Amino acid sequence: MHIEKRIEKIACLASDTPKARAGLKLLSERYDLVPTDEADALVALGGDGFLLQTVHEHRATGIPIYGMNRGTIGFLLNRFEADGLIERLNMAHRLVLNPLVMTAETVTGQTYSALAFNEVALHRYSQQSANIRVRINERERLKRLICDGIMVATPAGSTAYNLSAHGPIIPLGSNVLALTPVSPFRPRRWNGALLPHSAVVEFTILDPKHRPVGAAADSFEVRDVRKVCVVEDHSRPALVLFDHDHSLEERIFNEQFVH
């Protein structure tokens, strides 16, 4: 049986806000913080955006990341509490997040690649709607989608931009992705689809010169794209920690049963 190494040494990063900096000061007074390369776990203080930034920057180290909310919504974060942090870290639930890989080709022929733990989203850059062809696993599914944009969202990201665009909330471990349009005009009644997590999704921008479109993988953005490919990558996971009494899975359930 695999036994997880006990967490004893912690590093801490904070976003550049007074609230997050105050939290870092408090933790540094309570604990002997170490550099990231010496830590058993990395504590991130800030909002959801800062946690995603931390995951992107430190994913390759394999260090588990534990976010504490010093922002606003904090959907991906645990509550901030200085007491008993070492024990909370050792009791936390470990969740493996597999990112999406976006490969985007621009109208000038340049190619960019980036990871997304929430979603890969395409969006229009002009007053005219975007015209996008959608292929899944090398088969054309939508010849021309007229819309403001479209995205592929992970289960962890399904309650973010995807939810605001009326996409489905996806339970963790369901091995599906959400394909969600933003303000679709044609086809009139198409509201998106659920895809197996193994799906290869290709977007081709029709008339990119007069109807320019950008693509974003979390916070990484490329303008004037011609073609975008999205696929899930299991070779570059991130390990994120959640308190047992406030797990991400439970929060996803709560989003679907609003009181």
GROMACS .gro file of C-alpha atoms in nm:
model
  259
    1MET     CA    1   0.000   0.000   0.000
    2HIS     CA    2   0.128   0.347  -0.091
    3ILE     CA    3   0.161   0.570   0.216
    4GLU     CA    4   0.172   0.943   0.160
    5LYS     CA    5   0.471   1.123   0.306
    6ARG     CA    6   0.378   1.326   0.613
    7ILE     CA    7   0.388   1.699   0.551
    8GLU     CA    8   0.622   1.877   0.791
    9LYS     CA    9   0.788   2.156   0.593
   10ILE     CA   10   0.574   2.416   0.419
   11ALA     CA   11   0.641   2.700   0.178
   12CYS     CA   12   0.400   2.986   0.132
   13LEU     CA   13   0.325   3.225  -0.153
   14ALA     CA   14   0.086   3.521  -0.144
   15SER     CA   15  -0.077   3.738  -0.406
   16ASP     CA   16   0.007   4.106  -0.410
   17THR     CA   17  -0.290   4.225  -0.206
   18PRO     CA   18  -0.294   4.363   0.153
   19LYS     CA   19  -0.518   4.078   0.270
   20ALA     CA   20  -0.294   3.807   0.126
   21ARG     CA   21   0.024   3.976   0.251
   22ALA     CA   22  -0.123   4.003   0.601
   23GLY     CA   23  -0.198   3.631   0.587
   24LEU     CA   24   0.159   3.554   0.483
   25LYS     CA   25   0.293   3.763   0.770
   26LEU     CA   26   0.074   3.577   1.019
   27LEU     CA   27   0.179   3.234   0.890
   28SER     CA   28   0.547   3.331   0.888
   29GLU     CA   29   0.517   3.422   1.256
   30ARG     CA   30   0.353   3.088   1.342
   31TYR     CA   31   0.557   2.849   1.127
   32ASP     CA   32   0.914   2.802   1.007
   33LEU     CA   33   0.847   2.850   0.638
   34VAL     CA   34   1.098   2.707   0.391
   35PRO     CA   35   1.181   2.775   0.025
   36THR     CA   36   0.959   2.599  -0.229
   37ASP     CA   37   1.230   2.352  -0.334
   38GLU     CA   38   1.260   2.230   0.028
   39ALA     CA   39   0.889   2.206   0.105
   40ASP     CA   40   0.657   1.908   0.144
   41ALA     CA   41   0.359   2.129   0.053
   42LEU     CA   42   0.302   2.474  -0.090
   43VAL     CA   43   0.040   2.706   0.061
   44ALA     CA   44  -0.104   2.968  -0.176
   45LEU     CA   45  -0.276   3.275  -0.027
   46GLY     CA   46  -0.504   3.472  -0.258
   47GLY     CA   47  -0.802   3.418  -0.485
   48ASP     CA   48  -0.888   3.151  -0.740
   49GLY     CA   49  -0.680   3.325  -1.005
   50PHE     CA   50  -0.371   3.323  -0.787
   51LEU     CA   51  -0.419   2.954  -0.707
   52LEU     CA   52  -0.436   2.875  -1.080
   53GLN     CA   53  -0.123   3.083  -1.136
   54THR     CA   54   0.055   2.889  -0.859
   55VAL     CA   55  -0.059   2.556  -1.005
   56HIS     CA   56   0.078   2.654  -1.348
   57GLU     CA   57   0.411   2.773  -1.209
   58HIS     CA   58   0.475   2.485  -0.966
   59ARG     CA   59   0.290   2.189  -1.120
   60ALA     CA   60   0.610   2.030  -1.249
   61THR     CA   61   0.762   2.007  -0.899
   62GLY     CA   62   0.502   1.753  -0.789
   63ILE     CA   63   0.453   1.940  -0.461
   64PRO     CA   64   0.092   1.934  -0.337
   65ILE     CA   65  -0.065   2.282  -0.339
   66TYR     CA   66  -0.305   2.399  -0.069
   67GLY     CA   67  -0.489   2.723  -0.137
   68MET     CA   68  -0.633   2.943   0.136
   69ASN     CA   69  -0.883   3.211   0.050
   70ARG     CA   70  -0.760   3.569   0.080
   71GLY     CA   71  -0.959   3.687  -0.220
   72THR     CA   72  -1.332   3.699  -0.289
   73ILE     CA   73  -1.520   3.390  -0.411
   74GLY     CA   74  -1.246   3.134  -0.345
   75PHE     CA   75  -1.425   2.839  -0.502
   76LEU     CA   76  -1.099   2.644  -0.541
   77LEU     CA   77  -0.969   2.748  -0.199
   78ASN     CA   78  -0.987   2.641   0.163
   79ARG     CA   79  -1.084   2.880   0.441
   80PHE     CA   80  -0.803   3.086   0.588
   81GLU     CA   81  -0.706   2.982   0.939
   82ALA     CA   82  -0.359   3.003   1.087
   83ASP     CA   83  -0.406   2.750   1.367
   84GLY     CA   84  -0.339   2.380   1.310
   85LEU     CA   85  -0.217   2.423   0.954
   86ILE     CA   86   0.022   2.124   0.957
   87GLU     CA   87  -0.252   1.888   1.071
   88ARG     CA   88  -0.499   2.030   0.820
   89LEU     CA   89  -0.248   1.969   0.542
   90ASN     CA   90  -0.194   1.609   0.649
   91MET     CA   91  -0.566   1.539   0.677
   92ALA     CA   92  -0.652   1.709   0.348
   93HIS     CA   93  -0.804   1.527   0.052
   94ARG     CA   94  -0.568   1.504  -0.247
   95LEU     CA   95  -0.712   1.578  -0.588
   96VAL     CA   96  -0.526   1.518  -0.915
   97LEU     CA   97  -0.610   1.777  -1.180
   98ASN     CA   98  -0.529   1.686  -1.540
   99PRO     CA   99  -0.496   1.992  -1.763
  100LEU     CA  100  -0.619   2.059  -2.112
  101VAL     CA  101  -0.356   2.132  -2.376
  102MET     CA  102  -0.442   2.409  -2.619
  103THR     CA  103  -0.250   2.427  -2.947
  104ALA     CA  104  -0.339   2.745  -3.134
  105GLU     CA  105  -0.233   2.846  -3.483
  106THR     CA  106  -0.259   3.216  -3.577
  107VAL     CA  107  -0.348   3.368  -3.913
  108THR     CA  108   0.023   3.446  -3.961
  109GLY     CA  109   0.121   3.081  -3.914
  110GLN     CA  110   0.262   3.102  -3.562
  111THR     CA  111   0.182   2.815  -3.324
  112TYR     CA  112   0.137   2.844  -2.947
  113SER     CA  113   0.075   2.577  -2.684
  114ALA     CA  114  -0.050   2.624  -2.328
  115LEU     CA  115  -0.212   2.431  -2.042
  116ALA     CA  116  -0.552   2.502  -1.889
  117PHE     CA  117  -0.686   2.360  -1.563
  118ASN     CA  118  -1.019   2.547  -1.592
  119GLU     CA  119  -1.100   2.592  -1.958
  120VAL     CA  120  -0.985   2.672  -2.309
  121ALA     CA  121  -1.209   2.948  -2.442
  122LEU     CA  122  -1.247   3.115  -2.781
  123HIS     CA  123  -1.402   3.462  -2.805
  124ARG     CA  124  -1.472   3.716  -3.078
  125TYR     CA  125  -1.272   4.040  -3.113
  126SER     CA  126  -1.506   4.240  -3.335
  127GLN     CA  127  -1.864   4.363  -3.345
  128GLN     CA  128  -1.948   4.069  -3.569
  129SER     CA  129  -2.018   3.722  -3.437
  130ALA     CA  130  -1.752   3.455  -3.465
  131ASN     CA  131  -1.804   3.180  -3.723
  132ILE     CA  132  -1.645   2.857  -3.602
  133ARG     CA  133  -1.635   2.503  -3.741
  134VAL     CA  134  -1.624   2.229  -3.474
  135ARG     CA  135  -1.464   1.889  -3.528
  136ILE     CA  136  -1.443   1.617  -3.262
  137ASN     CA  137  -1.221   1.313  -3.308
  138GLU     CA  138  -1.166   1.413  -3.673
  139ARG     CA  139  -1.539   1.423  -3.748
  140GLU     CA  140  -1.722   1.746  -3.828
  141ARG     CA  141  -1.997   1.810  -3.572
  142LEU     CA  142  -2.088   2.172  -3.647
  143LYS     CA  143  -2.021   2.310  -3.993
  144ARG     CA  144  -2.073   2.671  -3.883
  145LEU     CA  145  -2.137   2.785  -3.527
  146ILE     CA  146  -2.231   3.153  -3.514
  147CYS     CA  147  -2.161   3.278  -3.163
  148ASP     CA  148  -1.967   3.511  -2.934
  149GLY     CA  149  -1.738   3.223  -2.839
  150ILE     CA  150  -1.707   2.862  -2.730
  151MET     CA  151  -1.509   2.675  -2.464
  152VAL     CA  152  -1.396   2.334  -2.347
  153ALA     CA  153  -1.411   2.314  -1.966
  154THR     CA  154  -1.276   2.059  -1.719
  155PRO     CA  155  -1.483   1.931  -1.423
  156ALA     CA  156  -1.283   2.157  -1.189
  157GLY     CA  157  -1.346   2.453  -1.419
  158SER     CA  158  -1.709   2.374  -1.492
  159THR     CA  159  -1.830   2.608  -1.216
  160ALA     CA  160  -1.629   2.904  -1.347
  161TYR     CA  161  -1.669   3.068  -1.691
  162ASN     CA  162  -1.851   2.757  -1.814
  163LEU     CA  163  -2.128   2.797  -1.555
  164SER     CA  164  -2.171   3.167  -1.630
  165ALA     CA  165  -2.227   3.070  -1.996
  166HIS     CA  166  -2.502   2.827  -1.883
  167GLY     CA  167  -2.281   2.522  -1.925
  168PRO     CA  168  -2.330   2.207  -1.713
  169ILE     CA  169  -2.168   2.151  -1.375
  170ILE     CA  170  -1.957   1.835  -1.401
  171PRO     CA  171  -1.892   1.611  -1.097
  172LEU     CA  172  -1.528   1.529  -1.035
  173GLY     CA  173  -1.414   1.190  -1.155
  174SER     CA  174  -1.682   1.174  -1.426
  175ASN     CA  175  -1.424   1.168  -1.707
  176VAL     CA  176  -1.616   1.414  -1.922
  177LEU     CA  177  -1.556   1.766  -2.053
  178ALA     CA  178  -1.806   2.041  -2.124
  179LEU     CA  179  -1.828   2.191  -2.473
  180THR     CA  180  -2.019   2.515  -2.413
  181PRO     CA  181  -2.104   2.796  -2.656
  182VAL     CA  182  -2.117   3.162  -2.552
  183SER     CA  183  -2.426   3.343  -2.683
  184PRO     CA  184  -2.491   3.102  -2.972
  185PHE     CA  185  -2.704   3.240  -3.257
  186ARG     CA  186  -2.695   2.949  -3.504
  187PRO     CA  187  -2.766   2.662  -3.477
  188ARG     CA  188  -3.056   2.817  -3.285
  189ARG     CA  189  -3.118   2.543  -3.031
  190TRP     CA  190  -2.763   2.414  -2.978
  191ASN     CA  191  -2.661   2.464  -2.614
  192GLY     CA  192  -2.343   2.258  -2.603
  193ALA     CA  193  -2.245   1.899  -2.533
  194LEU     CA  194  -2.072   1.668  -2.289
  195LEU     CA  195  -1.764   1.497  -2.431
  196PRO     CA  196  -1.553   1.203  -2.314
  197HIS     CA  197  -1.231   1.331  -2.160
  198SER     CA  198  -1.037   1.151  -2.436
  199ALA     CA  199  -1.197   1.365  -2.708
  200VAL     CA  200  -0.982   1.569  -2.945
  201VAL     CA  201  -1.161   1.896  -3.019
  202GLU     CA  202  -1.067   2.113  -3.318
  203PHE     CA  203  -1.199   2.462  -3.385
  204THR     CA  204  -1.150   2.625  -3.725
  205ILE     CA  205  -1.219   2.998  -3.751
  206LEU     CA  206  -1.415   3.084  -4.065
  207ASP     CA  207  -1.325   3.423  -4.213
  208PRO     CA  208  -1.068   3.510  -3.941
  209LYS     CA  209  -0.967   3.831  -4.118
  210HIS     CA  210  -1.310   3.996  -4.094
  211ARG     CA  211  -1.432   3.806  -3.786
  212PRO     CA  212  -1.120   3.785  -3.564
  213VAL     CA  213  -1.115   3.541  -3.273
  214GLY     CA  214  -0.882   3.497  -2.976
  215ALA     CA  215  -0.817   3.186  -2.768
  216ALA     CA  216  -0.728   3.158  -2.399
  217ALA     CA  217  -0.599   2.867  -2.192
  218ASP     CA  218  -0.676   2.990  -1.839
  219SER     CA  219  -0.483   3.320  -1.832
  220PHE     CA  220  -0.265   3.258  -2.141
  221GLU     CA  221  -0.415   3.428  -2.445
  222VAL     CA  222  -0.349   3.425  -2.819
  223ARG     CA  223  -0.511   3.673  -3.057
  224ASP     CA  224  -0.612   3.624  -3.421
  225VAL     CA  225  -0.624   3.246  -3.424
  226ARG     CA  226  -0.706   3.040  -3.730
  227LYS     CA  227  -0.725   2.696  -3.574
  228VAL     CA  228  -0.730   2.566  -3.215
  229CYS     CA  229  -0.694   2.207  -3.096
  230VAL     CA  230  -0.782   2.099  -2.741
  231VAL     CA  231  -0.704   1.765  -2.573
  232GLU     CA  232  -0.669   1.649  -2.213
  233ASP     CA  233  -0.316   1.565  -2.098
  234HIS     CA  234  -0.258   1.303  -1.827
  235SER     CA  235   0.120   1.337  -1.834
  236ARG     CA  236   0.132   1.676  -1.660
  237PRO     CA  237  -0.105   1.662  -1.360
  238ALA     CA  238  -0.122   1.897  -1.063
  239LEU     CA  239  -0.189   1.784  -0.706
  240VAL     CA  240  -0.420   2.012  -0.507
  241LEU     CA  241  -0.525   1.972  -0.142
  242PHE     CA  242  -0.873   2.034   0.001
  243ASP     CA  243  -1.001   2.015   0.357
  244HIS     CA  244  -1.215   1.707   0.414
  245ASP     CA  245  -1.504   1.918   0.542
  246HIS     CA  246  -1.484   2.156   0.248
  247SER     CA  247  -1.386   1.943  -0.050
  248LEU     CA  248  -1.410   2.060  -0.410
  249GLU     CA  249  -1.650   1.774  -0.481
  250GLU     CA  250  -1.884   1.894  -0.206
  251ARG     CA  251  -1.869   2.249  -0.339
  252ILE     CA  252  -1.966   2.124  -0.683
  253PHE     CA  253  -2.265   1.950  -0.528
  254ASN     CA  254  -2.361   2.267  -0.343
  255GLU     CA  255  -2.354   2.470  -0.665
  256GLN     CA  256  -2.627   2.242  -0.801
  257PHE     CA  257  -2.853   2.264  -0.497
  258VAL     CA  258  -2.870   2.634  -0.420
  259HIS     CA  259  -3.060   2.715  -0.101
   0.00000   0.00000   0.00000
